[in-house]
Every structure is written in C-alpha cells, then in structure tokens.
Amino acid sequence: MRRRLTMILAGIAGLVGSVVSAQGIVCQIPEDGSWVRYEGTYSQIEIRPETAAGKVEIDPWKEHVTIKSVGKESAEYHGEQTDCRWIEIKVERGRVRDGKIDTGLTGLEIYKVLIPEVAVINDNVDAEGVPVSFLPMIKGYRKVGKESPKVLTEQALQLYPLGILVGYYRELEKIAEAVDPEVGVGAIKADQWKGEITIERPNSRTVQESTVWKSTEIPFGVARWTSKLIRSVKDDLAPRDTFKPVTEVTTEMLAQETGTDARSELNEP
C-alpha cells in the first residue's frame, strides 16, 4: 500500500511540475524559534466500477506536519544582501503502531531551507498583482527516511504533492472571515479561503481543491487545511467527457500545538 500511494503521488508530481509550492502553508514569518505542529489524516479511495462496491477505501493514515524557524542568516537575493530565515518542515505519515507513527522507508521527510523573509507574504499575489507561484529558496536540504540529507538544487521549495497536499492556486476565494477554525491550540480567529486547480493531459486529469484557514495568531499563518485530489484517466484519443475517476486522496490537518523553543533536527550534509 505504501509503495502504491508513493507511485500515485510521484505521477501527480510529474504532471504538476514547477507550478506548486509551499507558499500555501508558510504565509508569514514568526519570531525565530517559533514552531507549530499539525495533526490529521491522509486517506485514499481507489474507484473500481467493475467491482460490486464500486470503490476500495483504504484505512486512513495519520499525518503530522511540524514547521519551525531555526535560525537567521543574511544572504544575497536579487543582487542585494537580504535577511533570511532557516525554515524546517517535517512531514510524518503512516500507520500508528504502539502510539507512534510508523513512517516506514519513505513516510518521513524533513526539509531545511533558507528563504528570504521579504518573499513571504500572506496573499496569493504580490504588491504588483503578480501571482505568488513559489517560495524562493537560497539553499536547502532534504532528508527522506533514514537516508542522509541531500542538497536541494531547485530555486524554490516544492512540497506538493509528495510532502503536503496543498498546491498553488492562481486565485483563492475568501469564503468566510474571522471564523473559529476548530483547532487544537485554543480559541483563535481565521479567514477561510478556497482554491481549485486542474491539470490535464490527453490521457489524464488531476483536479485538486483545498480549503485553508489563515490566521495571524498561528506561527507561519495557517491554522488548518483540507485538500482533495481526484485523478481521472481516459484513452489518448477519446473525448474529454470520457474521463473516469480512478483515485481520490484527501487530507485534513489541524494545528494542535505551538511553541517558541524550536531546534533543528536535520544535520546539513
């Protein structure tokens, strides 16, 4: 099952390419040392119309996501020395065994990246109306499972969909303002936003929609998110109305704990 899910998400990553980012979950820069931990579920349904049930529901996995600010550094960005921040994002996904998440060989990922503080904004467009399509990265590292950390060669941090199932949306619609997002950190207020993106090829279509609760009261600016990804397929030359869904992946993540004593878990290579 773990290998099956990894293959599905890897295929989706190949379809989406470089238009996705971590901007959706890093919307503001808190004081250094701040951290937030999210908890939730990650589930998958395989749609099989040839079977009596019509679909196979796979027991949800547990997922934890921890985001930390673990240091400051000045670096060159767009030709100028700029204040930057080391941000570490840890993703744990798997079955719960003996009270802990069994991440197996690939269910643990840690990203440590140096990002310019000026590039982090709480919007999906910048001051000139240009869509914020990625989170710029000066340098960074990634560790999967028990492997040694590897240097990231990309110029932007990309977590979707292998790390976090929240993609990039050219447009986000605010559907509620100053609501209670029902998270585990106590009573806070958040604005609720919704977005949808469709990626289509001759033989496949991926539709991904997310709802994100943004709050300045939470480190990095996000209190909660839910996402659903539906992948459909058809023959290359068949009409578009013959697309049939084959896989549905959903996540729901809630902020459960915050703190101010963050420490890095990733040793740079």
Short mmCIF file of C-alpha atoms in Angstrom, two decimals:
data_model
loop_
_atom_site.label_atom_id
_atom_site.label_comp_id
_atom_site.label_asym_id
_atom_site.label_seq_id
_atom_site.Cartn_x
_atom_site.Cartn_y
_atom_site.Cartn_z
CA MET A 1 0.00 0.00 0.00
CA ARG A 2 2.74 2.49 0.92
CA ARG A 3 4.52 1.86 -2.38
CA ARG A 4 1.24 2.16 -4.30
CA LEU A 5 0.47 5.57 -2.77
CA THR A 6 4.02 6.80 -3.36
CA MET A 7 3.78 5.85 -7.05
CA ILE A 8 0.46 7.69 -7.43
CA LEU A 9 1.79 10.87 -5.86
CA ALA A 10 5.02 10.71 -7.84
CA GLY A 11 2.97 10.55 -11.03
CA ILE A 12 0.98 13.58 -9.95
CA ALA A 13 4.18 15.45 -9.16
CA GLY A 14 5.37 14.81 -12.70
CA LEU A 15 2.15 16.27 -14.08
CA VAL A 16 2.21 19.42 -11.99
CA GLY A 17 5.86 20.33 -12.45
CA SER A 18 7.09 23.64 -11.05
CA VAL A 19 3.81 25.49 -10.52
CA VAL A 20 3.37 24.23 -6.97
CA SER A 21 4.87 25.48 -3.77
CA ALA A 22 4.96 25.74 0.00
CA GLN A 23 3.58 29.28 -0.07
CA GLY A 24 0.18 27.91 0.91
CA ILE A 25 1.35 26.86 4.39
CA VAL A 26 4.07 29.47 5.00
CA CYS A 27 2.23 32.78 4.87
CA GLN A 28 4.15 34.79 7.46
CA ILE A 29 7.50 34.76 9.28
CA PRO A 30 7.23 34.49 13.09
CA GLU A 31 9.93 35.14 15.69
CA ASP A 32 12.91 32.84 15.35
CA GLY A 33 12.44 29.71 17.45
CA SER A 34 8.69 29.58 16.79
CA TRP A 35 7.11 26.30 15.74
CA VAL A 36 3.71 24.77 15.03
CA ARG A 37 2.67 21.13 14.81
CA TYR A 38 -0.29 19.93 12.78
CA GLU A 39 -2.03 16.60 13.14
CA GLY A 40 -4.52 14.94 10.85
CA THR A 41 -5.37 12.13 8.47
CA TYR A 42 -4.33 11.12 4.97
CA SER A 43 -6.72 8.80 3.15
CA GLN A 44 -7.14 7.24 -0.27
CA ILE A 45 -10.01 5.74 -2.26
CA GLU A 46 -9.46 3.67 -5.39
CA ILE A 47 -12.50 3.78 -7.68
CA ARG A 48 -13.21 0.43 -9.35
CA PRO A 49 -16.54 0.46 -11.24
CA GLU A 50 -16.10 -3.19 -12.22
CA THR A 51 -16.48 -4.26 -8.57
CA ALA A 52 -19.75 -4.57 -6.62
CA ALA A 53 -18.80 -1.84 -4.15
CA GLY A 54 -17.53 0.45 -6.90
CA LYS A 55 -14.61 1.62 -4.80
CA VAL A 56 -11.99 0.45 -2.33
CA GLU A 57 -11.46 2.64 0.75
CA ILE A 58 -8.04 2.30 2.32
CA ASP A 59 -7.80 2.90 6.06
CA PRO A 60 -6.59 6.47 6.69
CA TRP A 61 -3.02 7.10 7.71
CA LYS A 62 -2.04 9.51 10.45
CA GLU A 63 -0.05 12.54 9.40
CA HIS A 64 1.93 15.09 11.42
CA VAL A 65 3.49 18.23 9.94
CA THR A 66 5.83 20.41 12.02
CA ILE A 67 7.12 23.79 10.80
CA LYS A 68 9.93 25.58 12.64
CA SER A 69 12.04 28.70 12.40
CA VAL A 70 15.54 27.52 13.28
CA GLY A 71 17.94 30.38 12.55
CA LYS A 72 18.69 33.66 10.82
CA GLU A 73 21.24 34.47 8.14
CA SER A 74 21.98 37.22 5.65
CA ALA A 75 22.26 36.12 2.01
CA GLU A 76 22.19 37.59 -1.47
CA TYR A 77 18.76 37.75 -3.06
CA HIS A 78 18.08 39.64 -6.30
CA GLY A 79 21.53 41.21 -6.10
CA GLU A 80 21.19 42.55 -2.56
CA GLN A 81 22.03 41.28 0.94
CA THR A 82 18.74 40.25 2.49
CA ASP A 83 17.59 38.98 5.87
CA CYS A 84 16.77 35.29 5.52
CA ARG A 85 15.36 32.61 7.75
CA TRP A 86 16.09 28.92 8.09
CA ILE A 87 12.73 27.12 7.96
CA GLU A 88 12.46 23.42 8.73
CA ILE A 89 9.41 21.38 7.71
CA LYS A 90 8.97 17.82 8.95
CA VAL A 91 6.33 15.51 7.48
CA GLU A 92 5.48 12.18 9.16
CA ARG A 93 2.94 9.86 7.56
CA GLY A 94 1.99 6.23 8.23
CA ARG A 95 0.08 3.78 10.40
CA VAL A 96 0.02 4.23 14.16
CA ARG A 97 1.83 1.44 15.99
CA ASP A 98 2.36 1.44 19.75
CA GLY A 99 1.20 5.04 19.94
CA LYS A 100 3.65 6.31 17.31
CA ILE A 101 3.50 6.85 13.55
CA ASP A 102 5.30 4.08 11.70
CA THR A 103 6.75 6.06 8.79
CA GLY A 104 8.44 3.07 7.15
CA LEU A 105 11.06 3.80 4.50
CA THR A 106 9.52 6.86 2.85
CA GLY A 107 6.90 8.26 5.24
CA LEU A 108 9.33 10.68 6.91
CA GLU A 109 10.58 13.79 5.13
CA ILE A 110 12.48 16.75 6.57
CA TYR A 111 13.17 19.91 4.57
CA LYS A 112 15.52 22.63 5.82
CA VAL A 113 15.62 25.71 3.60
CA LEU A 114 16.94 29.25 3.75
CA ILE A 115 14.31 31.66 2.45
CA PRO A 116 14.34 35.47 2.08
CA GLU A 117 11.94 37.00 4.58
CA VAL A 118 10.69 39.58 2.07
CA ALA A 119 9.40 36.79 -0.19
CA VAL A 120 6.89 35.50 2.37
CA ILE A 121 3.54 37.26 2.10
CA ASN A 122 0.05 36.46 3.33
CA ASP A 123 -1.55 36.61 -0.12
CA ASN A 124 -1.57 34.72 -3.41
CA VAL A 125 -0.42 37.80 -5.39
CA ASP A 126 2.30 40.36 -4.67
CA ALA A 127 2.01 44.16 -4.48
CA GLU A 128 2.07 44.38 -8.30
CA GLY A 129 -0.67 41.77 -8.72
CA VAL A 130 1.72 39.04 -9.87
CA PRO A 131 0.72 35.55 -8.63
CA VAL A 132 2.99 34.16 -5.92
CA SER A 133 3.69 30.81 -7.52
CA PHE A 134 6.56 29.58 -5.35
CA LEU A 135 8.57 30.19 -2.17
CA PRO A 136 12.10 31.27 -3.24
CA MET A 137 14.93 29.29 -1.68
CA ILE A 138 18.53 30.45 -1.31
CA LYS A 139 19.71 26.95 -0.38
CA GLY A 140 18.30 23.90 1.28
CA TYR A 141 18.43 20.23 2.19
CA ARG A 142 16.04 17.28 2.22
CA LYS A 143 16.10 14.03 4.18
CA VAL A 144 13.84 11.06 3.41
CA GLY A 145 13.51 8.24 5.92
CA LYS A 146 16.87 7.13 7.25
CA GLU A 147 18.81 8.40 4.25
CA SER A 148 21.48 11.07 4.66
CA PRO A 149 20.37 14.65 3.87
CA LYS A 150 20.71 15.70 0.24
CA VAL A 151 21.32 19.19 -1.13
CA LEU A 152 18.30 20.67 -2.92
CA THR A 153 19.19 22.09 -6.33
CA GLU A 154 15.84 23.76 -7.04
CA GLN A 155 15.38 27.51 -6.65
CA ALA A 156 12.04 27.06 -4.91
CA LEU A 157 10.68 24.86 -2.14
CA GLN A 158 8.24 22.32 -3.57
CA LEU A 159 6.39 20.04 -1.18
CA TYR A 160 3.25 19.23 -3.17
CA PRO A 161 2.13 16.51 -3.55
CA LEU A 162 4.72 14.16 -2.03
CA GLY A 163 5.11 16.21 1.13
CA ILE A 164 1.97 18.29 1.61
CA LEU A 165 -1.23 18.05 -0.40
CA VAL A 166 -1.80 21.79 -0.78
CA GLY A 167 -0.96 23.13 -4.21
CA TYR A 168 -0.59 26.59 -5.72
CA TYR A 169 -3.70 28.45 -6.85
CA ARG A 170 -3.71 31.48 -9.12
CA GLU A 171 -6.92 32.52 -7.40
CA LEU A 172 -8.13 31.95 -3.86
CA GLU A 173 -11.69 32.82 -2.86
CA LYS A 174 -12.34 34.05 0.65
CA ILE A 175 -15.46 32.21 1.78
CA ALA A 176 -15.55 33.30 5.45
CA GLU A 177 -13.86 35.91 7.63
CA ALA A 178 -12.83 35.80 11.29
CA VAL A 179 -14.28 32.35 11.94
CA ASP A 180 -13.37 29.79 14.60
CA PRO A 181 -11.39 27.10 12.72
CA GLU A 182 -11.85 24.45 15.48
CA VAL A 183 -8.18 23.61 16.02
CA GLY A 184 -6.37 22.14 18.99
CA VAL A 185 -4.47 25.25 20.11
CA GLY A 186 -7.43 27.03 21.68
CA ALA A 187 -9.79 29.77 20.53
CA ILE A 188 -8.45 31.77 17.58
CA LYS A 189 -9.90 33.60 14.59
CA ALA A 190 -9.07 32.79 10.98
CA ASP A 191 -10.11 33.71 7.44
CA GLN A 192 -11.27 30.77 5.33
CA TRP A 193 -10.06 30.52 1.73
CA LYS A 194 -10.79 28.02 -1.05
CA GLY A 195 -8.95 27.24 -4.27
CA GLU A 196 -9.06 24.73 -7.12
CA ILE A 197 -6.66 23.77 -9.90
CA THR A 198 -6.99 21.33 -12.81
CA ILE A 199 -4.04 19.74 -14.60
CA GLU A 200 -4.99 17.94 -17.80
CA ARG A 201 -3.18 15.79 -20.36
CA PRO A 202 -4.54 13.71 -23.25
CA ASN A 203 -4.92 10.62 -21.06
CA SER A 204 -5.23 12.02 -17.51
CA ARG A 205 -6.82 14.79 -15.50
CA THR A 206 -5.99 15.81 -11.93
CA VAL A 207 -8.34 18.10 -10.02
CA GLN A 208 -7.11 19.37 -6.67
CA GLU A 209 -9.06 21.61 -4.31
CA SER A 210 -8.12 22.93 -0.90
CA THR A 211 -9.62 24.96 1.90
CA VAL A 212 -7.13 26.88 4.04
CA TRP A 213 -7.81 28.73 7.28
CA LYS A 214 -5.31 31.61 7.57
CA SER A 215 -4.66 33.20 10.97
CA THR A 216 -2.04 35.68 12.18
CA GLU A 217 -2.39 34.06 15.62
CA ILE A 218 -0.59 30.90 14.45
CA PRO A 219 3.14 30.77 13.60
CA PHE A 220 3.58 30.83 9.79
CA GLY A 221 -0.03 31.96 9.35
CA VAL A 222 -2.09 28.79 8.77
CA ALA A 223 -4.36 27.21 11.37
CA ARG A 224 -5.91 24.40 9.36
CA TRP A 225 -6.23 22.97 5.86
CA THR A 226 -8.15 20.31 3.98
CA SER A 227 -7.36 19.03 0.49
CA LYS A 228 -8.89 16.63 -2.02
CA LEU A 229 -7.18 15.34 -5.14
CA ILE A 230 -9.08 13.36 -7.80
CA ARG A 231 -7.25 11.71 -10.68
CA SER A 232 -9.16 10.57 -13.78
CA VAL A 233 -7.99 8.76 -16.91
CA LYS A 234 -9.09 8.01 -20.48
CA ASP A 235 -7.59 6.80 -23.77
CA ASP A 236 -5.42 9.40 -25.52
CA LEU A 237 -7.81 9.89 -28.46
CA ALA A 238 -11.08 9.54 -26.56
CA PRO A 239 -13.34 12.60 -25.99
CA ARG A 240 -12.75 14.63 -22.83
CA ASP A 241 -16.17 13.68 -21.47
CA THR A 242 -14.97 10.07 -21.15
CA PHE A 243 -12.58 10.82 -18.28
CA LYS A 244 -13.29 8.40 -15.42
CA PRO A 245 -12.05 8.93 -11.85
CA VAL A 246 -9.67 6.25 -10.57
CA THR A 247 -8.14 7.67 -7.40
CA GLU A 248 -9.18 10.11 -4.68
CA VAL A 249 -6.75 11.31 -2.00
CA THR A 250 -7.82 13.55 0.88
CA THR A 251 -6.13 15.19 3.85
CA GLU A 252 -7.32 17.16 6.86
CA MET A 253 -4.75 18.88 9.08
CA LEU A 254 -5.30 20.92 12.25
CA ALA A 255 -2.82 22.99 14.29
CA GLN A 256 -2.51 21.16 17.60
CA GLU A 257 0.45 22.74 19.37
CA THR A 258 2.79 25.75 19.12
CA GLY A 259 5.95 26.82 20.90
CA THR A 260 8.98 29.12 20.93
CA ASP A 261 11.85 26.68 21.56
CA ALA A 262 12.41 25.22 18.07
CA ARG A 263 15.58 23.25 17.40
CA SER A 264 16.71 21.81 14.08
CA GLU A 265 16.53 18.04 13.61
CA LEU A 266 18.44 17.97 10.32
CA ASN A 267 22.22 17.96 10.19
CA GLU A 268 23.41 19.61 6.98
CA PRO A 269 25.47 17.32 4.69
#
